[in-house]
């Protein structure tokens, strides 16, 4: 079985910390599972730190310095690696997303961030922050559009989205904004940048009625699942939790319209919005 891929420590602060963590662990003769026991985390969590798919928190950095005899190296350097342009509850997920080779997401209420247009994103952020100055919204929209660059050609990322019909029908930013946003989603599907399915209202009750799901796969680290609520988010690596939600996504995809039928619906709803905006 091939060993883990060597990280490029110069590519990012997290890659540097991950490479140093792997070096220090191997120097101590510890497996990922053995080091995880010291931190009261799973071996897969250590693997994600080493691969740079998860950020190192200060409490873990201190424990690693003590367990690996690295002085205060991790405690000092985890601060730089933790800096982010994203909200605190989403920062780690966004950074992990950038390294994923596969993303599967169920979006119950919104067009997913990776497929949003600037106008749609601005309307969403304005709803979240009704009194923020425009320059703050500019920064938020810019960060979201930078995330969307993951879909630029060429890309190895496989993005598979299941959108609830509610995300198509909720008028966000006005009808012209919705028409543009849905055409953008359809265009991404037609250009093979994403697999898009719509879960129609007529599907009735389904397995993910309680919220959104984002599953992320990586080359050299275990998969992750991200849950999000109002102003909160949680990244999970527990294998049984990830497997359960992988099955949840499979069931959602089975209930959703096939991609070709989903495109037809996206086009029809976008056309309705455009017609109503300019009768």
Tab-separated table of C-alpha atoms in Angstrom:
chain	number	residue	atom	x	y	z
A	1	UNK	CA	0.000	0.000	0.000
A	2	UNK	CA	1.505	3.400	-0.943
A	3	UNK	CA	2.493	5.746	1.855
A	4	UNK	CA	1.029	9.170	2.420
A	5	UNK	CA	1.813	11.856	-0.151
A	6	UNK	CA	4.557	14.289	0.827
A	7	UNK	CA	3.183	17.721	1.632
A	8	UNK	CA	4.637	20.889	0.172
A	9	UNK	CA	5.324	22.877	3.369
A	10	UNK	CA	5.608	26.100	1.348
A	11	UNK	CA	2.082	25.860	-0.062
A	12	UNK	CA	0.322	27.175	3.063
A	13	UNK	CA	0.820	27.587	6.832
A	14	UNK	CA	-1.403	24.552	7.440
A	15	UNK	CA	0.645	22.412	5.050
A	16	UNK	CA	3.818	23.467	6.865
A	17	UNK	CA	2.341	22.556	10.243
A	18	UNK	CA	1.019	19.273	8.866
A	19	UNK	CA	4.388	18.308	7.420
A	20	UNK	CA	6.137	19.156	10.698
A	21	UNK	CA	3.566	17.201	12.688
A	22	UNK	CA	4.106	14.108	10.563
A	23	UNK	CA	7.883	14.463	10.905
A	24	UNK	CA	7.703	14.916	14.688
A	25	UNK	CA	5.283	12.000	15.135
A	26	UNK	CA	7.380	9.615	13.062
A	27	UNK	CA	10.537	10.717	14.887
A	28	UNK	CA	8.805	9.663	18.118
A	29	UNK	CA	7.842	6.329	16.580
A	30	UNK	CA	4.112	6.903	17.107
A	31	UNK	CA	1.266	5.915	14.813
A	32	UNK	CA	-1.544	8.346	14.136
A	33	UNK	CA	-3.794	6.277	16.398
A	34	UNK	CA	-1.264	6.312	19.244
A	35	UNK	CA	-0.808	10.071	19.031
A	36	UNK	CA	-4.567	10.501	18.836
A	37	UNK	CA	-4.953	8.670	22.128
A	38	UNK	CA	-2.699	11.264	23.793
A	39	UNK	CA	-4.950	14.081	22.526
A	40	UNK	CA	-8.188	12.112	23.113
A	41	UNK	CA	-8.997	12.301	19.398
A	42	UNK	CA	-9.148	9.734	16.613
A	43	UNK	CA	-6.211	8.656	14.499
A	44	UNK	CA	-8.086	10.002	11.483
A	45	UNK	CA	-8.120	13.444	13.122
A	46	UNK	CA	-4.318	13.337	13.365
A	47	UNK	CA	-4.207	12.292	9.711
A	48	UNK	CA	-6.333	15.292	8.750
A	49	UNK	CA	-4.023	17.639	10.676
A	50	UNK	CA	-1.032	16.141	8.892
A	51	UNK	CA	-2.707	16.423	5.500
A	52	UNK	CA	-3.657	20.039	6.173
A	53	UNK	CA	-7.374	19.357	5.772
A	54	UNK	CA	-8.097	20.483	9.337
A	55	UNK	CA	-6.768	23.462	11.224
A	56	UNK	CA	-4.873	23.001	14.458
A	57	UNK	CA	-6.550	24.497	17.502
A	58	UNK	CA	-4.415	26.073	20.285
A	59	UNK	CA	-5.379	23.442	22.879
A	60	UNK	CA	-4.203	20.629	20.592
A	61	UNK	CA	-1.045	22.548	19.669
A	62	UNK	CA	-0.016	22.742	23.330
A	63	UNK	CA	-0.672	19.048	23.865
A	64	UNK	CA	1.303	18.134	20.737
A	65	UNK	CA	4.286	20.214	21.811
A	66	UNK	CA	4.310	18.341	25.112
A	67	UNK	CA	3.784	14.872	23.605
A	68	UNK	CA	6.325	15.319	20.796
A	69	UNK	CA	8.967	17.369	22.633
A	70	UNK	CA	8.745	20.218	20.126
A	71	UNK	CA	9.098	23.080	22.587
A	72	UNK	CA	6.400	25.603	21.675
A	73	UNK	CA	6.608	25.114	17.899
A	74	UNK	CA	2.983	24.126	17.308
A	75	UNK	CA	1.625	26.603	19.852
A	76	UNK	CA	3.465	29.459	18.109
A	77	UNK	CA	2.660	28.490	14.551
A	78	UNK	CA	-0.979	27.431	14.853
A	79	UNK	CA	-1.955	31.100	15.268
A	80	UNK	CA	-0.795	31.959	11.734
A	81	UNK	CA	-2.499	28.871	10.337
A	82	UNK	CA	-5.790	29.817	12.000
A	83	UNK	CA	-6.138	33.212	10.286
A	84	UNK	CA	-9.057	33.184	7.859
A	85	UNK	CA	-11.239	35.510	5.806
A	86	UNK	CA	-14.277	33.347	6.605
A	87	UNK	CA	-16.597	33.438	9.640
A	88	UNK	CA	-15.194	31.456	12.546
A	89	UNK	CA	-17.853	28.728	12.434
A	90	UNK	CA	-17.212	28.101	8.712
A	91	UNK	CA	-13.498	28.808	8.370
A	92	UNK	CA	-12.250	25.257	8.876
A	93	UNK	CA	-14.871	23.831	6.519
A	94	UNK	CA	-14.020	26.379	3.804
A	95	UNK	CA	-10.317	25.615	4.088
A	96	UNK	CA	-10.967	21.874	3.978
A	97	UNK	CA	-13.260	22.362	0.989
A	98	UNK	CA	-10.373	23.922	-0.937
A	99	UNK	CA	-8.378	20.683	-0.597
A	100	UNK	CA	-11.192	18.231	-1.267
A	101	UNK	CA	-11.236	16.002	-4.328
A	102	UNK	CA	-14.966	15.370	-3.964
A	103	UNK	CA	-17.792	17.379	-2.413
A	104	UNK	CA	-21.355	16.140	-2.045
A	105	UNK	CA	-23.788	18.651	-0.649
A	106	UNK	CA	-27.484	18.790	0.133
A	107	UNK	CA	-28.786	22.358	0.125
A	108	UNK	CA	-32.300	22.679	1.595
A	109	UNK	CA	-32.823	26.451	1.463
A	110	UNK	CA	-30.053	28.159	-0.492
A	111	UNK	CA	-28.099	27.763	-3.685
A	112	UNK	CA	-24.774	26.367	-2.391
A	113	UNK	CA	-21.976	28.906	-1.986
A	114	UNK	CA	-19.776	27.337	-4.677
A	115	UNK	CA	-22.548	27.913	-7.236
A	116	UNK	CA	-23.726	31.374	-6.185
A	117	UNK	CA	-23.499	34.511	-8.309
A	118	UNK	CA	-22.192	37.759	-6.770
A	119	UNK	CA	-25.669	39.314	-6.778
A	120	UNK	CA	-27.249	36.279	-5.105
A	121	UNK	CA	-24.442	36.079	-2.524
A	122	UNK	CA	-24.847	39.779	-1.723
A	123	UNK	CA	-28.582	39.324	-1.163
A	124	UNK	CA	-27.888	36.418	1.191
A	125	UNK	CA	-25.278	38.352	3.158
A	126	UNK	CA	-27.506	41.410	3.360
A	127	UNK	CA	-30.224	39.236	4.884
A	128	UNK	CA	-27.691	37.854	7.380
A	129	UNK	CA	-26.279	41.311	8.179
A	130	UNK	CA	-29.033	43.910	7.657
A	131	UNK	CA	-27.039	46.821	9.119
A	132	UNK	CA	-23.526	46.079	7.819
A	133	UNK	CA	-21.848	48.731	5.616
A	134	UNK	CA	-21.507	47.920	1.928
A	135	UNK	CA	-17.716	47.530	2.179
A	136	UNK	CA	-18.193	44.654	4.641
A	137	UNK	CA	-20.559	42.954	2.225
A	138	UNK	CA	-18.008	43.514	-0.547
A	139	UNK	CA	-15.448	41.544	1.477
A	140	UNK	CA	-17.893	38.718	2.168
A	141	UNK	CA	-18.957	38.449	-1.464
A	142	UNK	CA	-15.328	38.525	-2.614
A	143	UNK	CA	-14.420	35.670	-0.259
A	144	UNK	CA	-17.360	33.620	-1.520
A	145	UNK	CA	-16.412	34.185	-5.157
A	146	UNK	CA	-12.844	33.119	-4.357
A	147	UNK	CA	-14.263	29.828	-3.084
A	148	UNK	CA	-16.115	29.390	-6.366
A	149	UNK	CA	-12.773	29.493	-8.194
A	150	UNK	CA	-12.451	25.827	-7.188
A	151	UNK	CA	-14.669	25.097	-10.178
A	152	UNK	CA	-12.443	26.865	-12.691
A	153	UNK	CA	-11.123	24.752	-15.524
A	154	UNK	CA	-9.071	22.635	-15.143
A	155	UNK	CA	-10.187	21.043	-11.884
A	156	UNK	CA	-10.064	17.584	-10.337
A	157	UNK	CA	-12.893	18.415	-7.939
A	158	UNK	CA	-16.074	16.372	-8.315
A	159	UNK	CA	-18.943	18.539	-7.036
A	160	UNK	CA	-22.314	16.834	-6.627
A	161	UNK	CA	-25.169	19.005	-5.417
A	162	UNK	CA	-28.698	18.040	-4.437
A	163	UNK	CA	-30.787	21.221	-4.107
A	164	UNK	CA	-34.206	21.227	-2.547
A	165	UNK	CA	-36.859	22.828	-4.750
A	166	UNK	CA	-37.303	25.367	-1.940
A	167	UNK	CA	-33.908	26.853	-2.882
A	168	UNK	CA	-35.252	27.501	-6.387
A	169	UNK	CA	-38.544	28.998	-5.252
A	170	UNK	CA	-37.366	31.342	-2.472
A	171	UNK	CA	-36.958	34.720	-4.165
A	172	UNK	CA	-33.581	35.950	-2.916
A	173	UNK	CA	-32.510	39.380	-4.143
A	174	UNK	CA	-35.399	39.774	-6.567
A	175	UNK	CA	-36.587	37.880	-9.606
A	176	UNK	CA	-33.837	39.096	-11.924
A	177	UNK	CA	-31.214	37.948	-9.425
A	178	UNK	CA	-32.915	34.552	-9.154
A	179	UNK	CA	-33.107	34.149	-12.927
A	180	UNK	CA	-29.378	34.856	-13.232
A	181	UNK	CA	-28.535	32.597	-10.276
A	182	UNK	CA	-30.449	29.585	-11.586
A	183	UNK	CA	-29.024	30.012	-15.078
A	184	UNK	CA	-25.569	30.056	-13.502
A	185	UNK	CA	-26.268	26.754	-11.735
A	186	UNK	CA	-27.598	25.222	-14.942
A	187	UNK	CA	-24.560	26.473	-16.866
A	188	UNK	CA	-22.204	24.864	-14.339
A	189	UNK	CA	-24.006	21.565	-14.866
A	190	UNK	CA	-23.913	21.884	-18.658
A	191	UNK	CA	-20.175	22.647	-18.586
A	192	UNK	CA	-19.662	19.553	-16.421
A	193	UNK	CA	-18.372	21.646	-13.527
A	194	UNK	CA	-20.977	20.099	-11.223
A	195	UNK	CA	-23.555	17.338	-11.018
A	196	UNK	CA	-26.816	19.012	-10.027
A	197	UNK	CA	-30.038	17.356	-8.930
A	198	UNK	CA	-33.217	18.973	-7.647
A	199	UNK	CA	-35.238	17.329	-4.886
A	200	UNK	CA	-38.811	18.275	-5.836
A	201	UNK	CA	-41.562	19.136	-3.391
A	202	UNK	CA	-43.519	16.135	-4.644
A	203	UNK	CA	-40.826	13.829	-3.215
A	204	UNK	CA	-42.474	14.477	0.144
A	205	UNK	CA	-40.756	13.527	3.410
A	206	UNK	CA	-37.085	12.605	3.061
A	207	UNK	CA	-34.071	11.590	5.105
A	208	UNK	CA	-32.491	15.040	5.537
A	209	UNK	CA	-35.431	17.240	6.472
A	210	UNK	CA	-33.571	18.491	9.548
A	211	UNK	CA	-30.805	20.352	7.735
A	212	UNK	CA	-27.955	20.659	5.262
A	213	UNK	CA	-25.077	18.221	4.703
A	214	UNK	CA	-21.662	18.704	3.113
A	215	UNK	CA	-19.470	15.632	2.632
A	216	UNK	CA	-15.827	16.070	1.621
A	217	UNK	CA	-13.369	13.464	0.350
A	218	UNK	CA	-9.568	13.799	0.182
A	219	UNK	CA	-6.678	11.940	-1.406
A	220	UNK	CA	-4.580	11.433	1.722
A	221	UNK	CA	-6.963	12.042	4.611
A	222	UNK	CA	-10.208	10.514	5.872
A	223	UNK	CA	-13.496	12.074	4.722
A	224	UNK	CA	-15.322	14.793	6.647
A	225	UNK	CA	-18.920	15.855	7.057
A	226	UNK	CA	-19.976	19.431	7.829
A	227	UNK	CA	-23.245	20.455	9.469
A	228	UNK	CA	-24.426	24.050	9.630
A	229	UNK	CA	-27.083	25.966	11.536
A	230	UNK	CA	-27.821	29.646	12.109
A	231	UNK	CA	-24.420	31.154	12.912
A	232	UNK	CA	-22.960	27.763	13.830
A	233	UNK	CA	-21.127	24.946	12.098
A	234	UNK	CA	-19.464	21.662	13.008
A	235	UNK	CA	-16.934	19.542	11.140
A	236	UNK	CA	-17.020	15.824	12.003
A	237	UNK	CA	-14.518	13.078	11.214
A	238	UNK	CA	-16.052	10.211	13.204
A	239	UNK	CA	-16.163	7.333	10.668
A	240	UNK	CA	-19.603	6.078	11.718
A	241	UNK	CA	-21.057	9.598	11.519
A	242	UNK	CA	-19.529	10.164	8.087
A	243	UNK	CA	-20.800	6.793	6.813
A	244	UNK	CA	-24.299	7.525	8.112
A	245	UNK	CA	-24.463	10.789	6.229
A	246	UNK	CA	-22.939	9.301	3.118
A	247	UNK	CA	-25.938	6.970	3.142
A	248	UNK	CA	-28.214	9.942	3.778
A	249	UNK	CA	-26.882	11.649	0.662
A	250	UNK	CA	-27.323	8.470	-1.393
A	251	UNK	CA	-30.972	8.306	-0.344
A	252	UNK	CA	-31.469	11.992	-1.200
A	253	UNK	CA	-29.938	11.519	-4.640
A	254	UNK	CA	-32.218	8.532	-5.234
A	255	UNK	CA	-35.291	10.650	-4.408
A	256	UNK	CA	-34.168	13.664	-6.448
A	257	UNK	CA	-34.813	14.282	-10.132
A	258	UNK	CA	-32.138	12.923	-12.489
A	259	UNK	CA	-29.626	15.556	-13.664
A	260	UNK	CA	-31.267	15.992	-17.082
A	261	UNK	CA	-34.724	16.513	-15.563
A	262	UNK	CA	-33.224	18.837	-12.965
A	263	UNK	CA	-31.790	21.001	-15.750
A	264	UNK	CA	-35.223	21.239	-17.328
A	265	UNK	CA	-36.706	22.432	-14.039
A	266	UNK	CA	-33.874	24.925	-13.428
A	267	UNK	CA	-34.366	26.381	-16.900
A	268	UNK	CA	-38.143	26.578	-16.487
A	269	UNK	CA	-38.013	28.328	-13.119
A	270	UNK	CA	-35.316	30.738	-14.357
A	271	UNK	CA	-37.445	31.527	-17.378
A	272	UNK	CA	-40.458	32.180	-15.176
A	273	UNK	CA	-38.466	34.623	-13.070
A	274	UNK	CA	-37.121	36.408	-16.155
A	275	UNK	CA	-40.602	36.612	-17.720
A	276	UNK	CA	-42.169	37.992	-14.551
A	277	UNK	CA	-39.386	40.572	-14.262
A	278	UNK	CA	-39.859	41.728	-17.866
A	279	UNK	CA	-43.442	40.914	-18.922
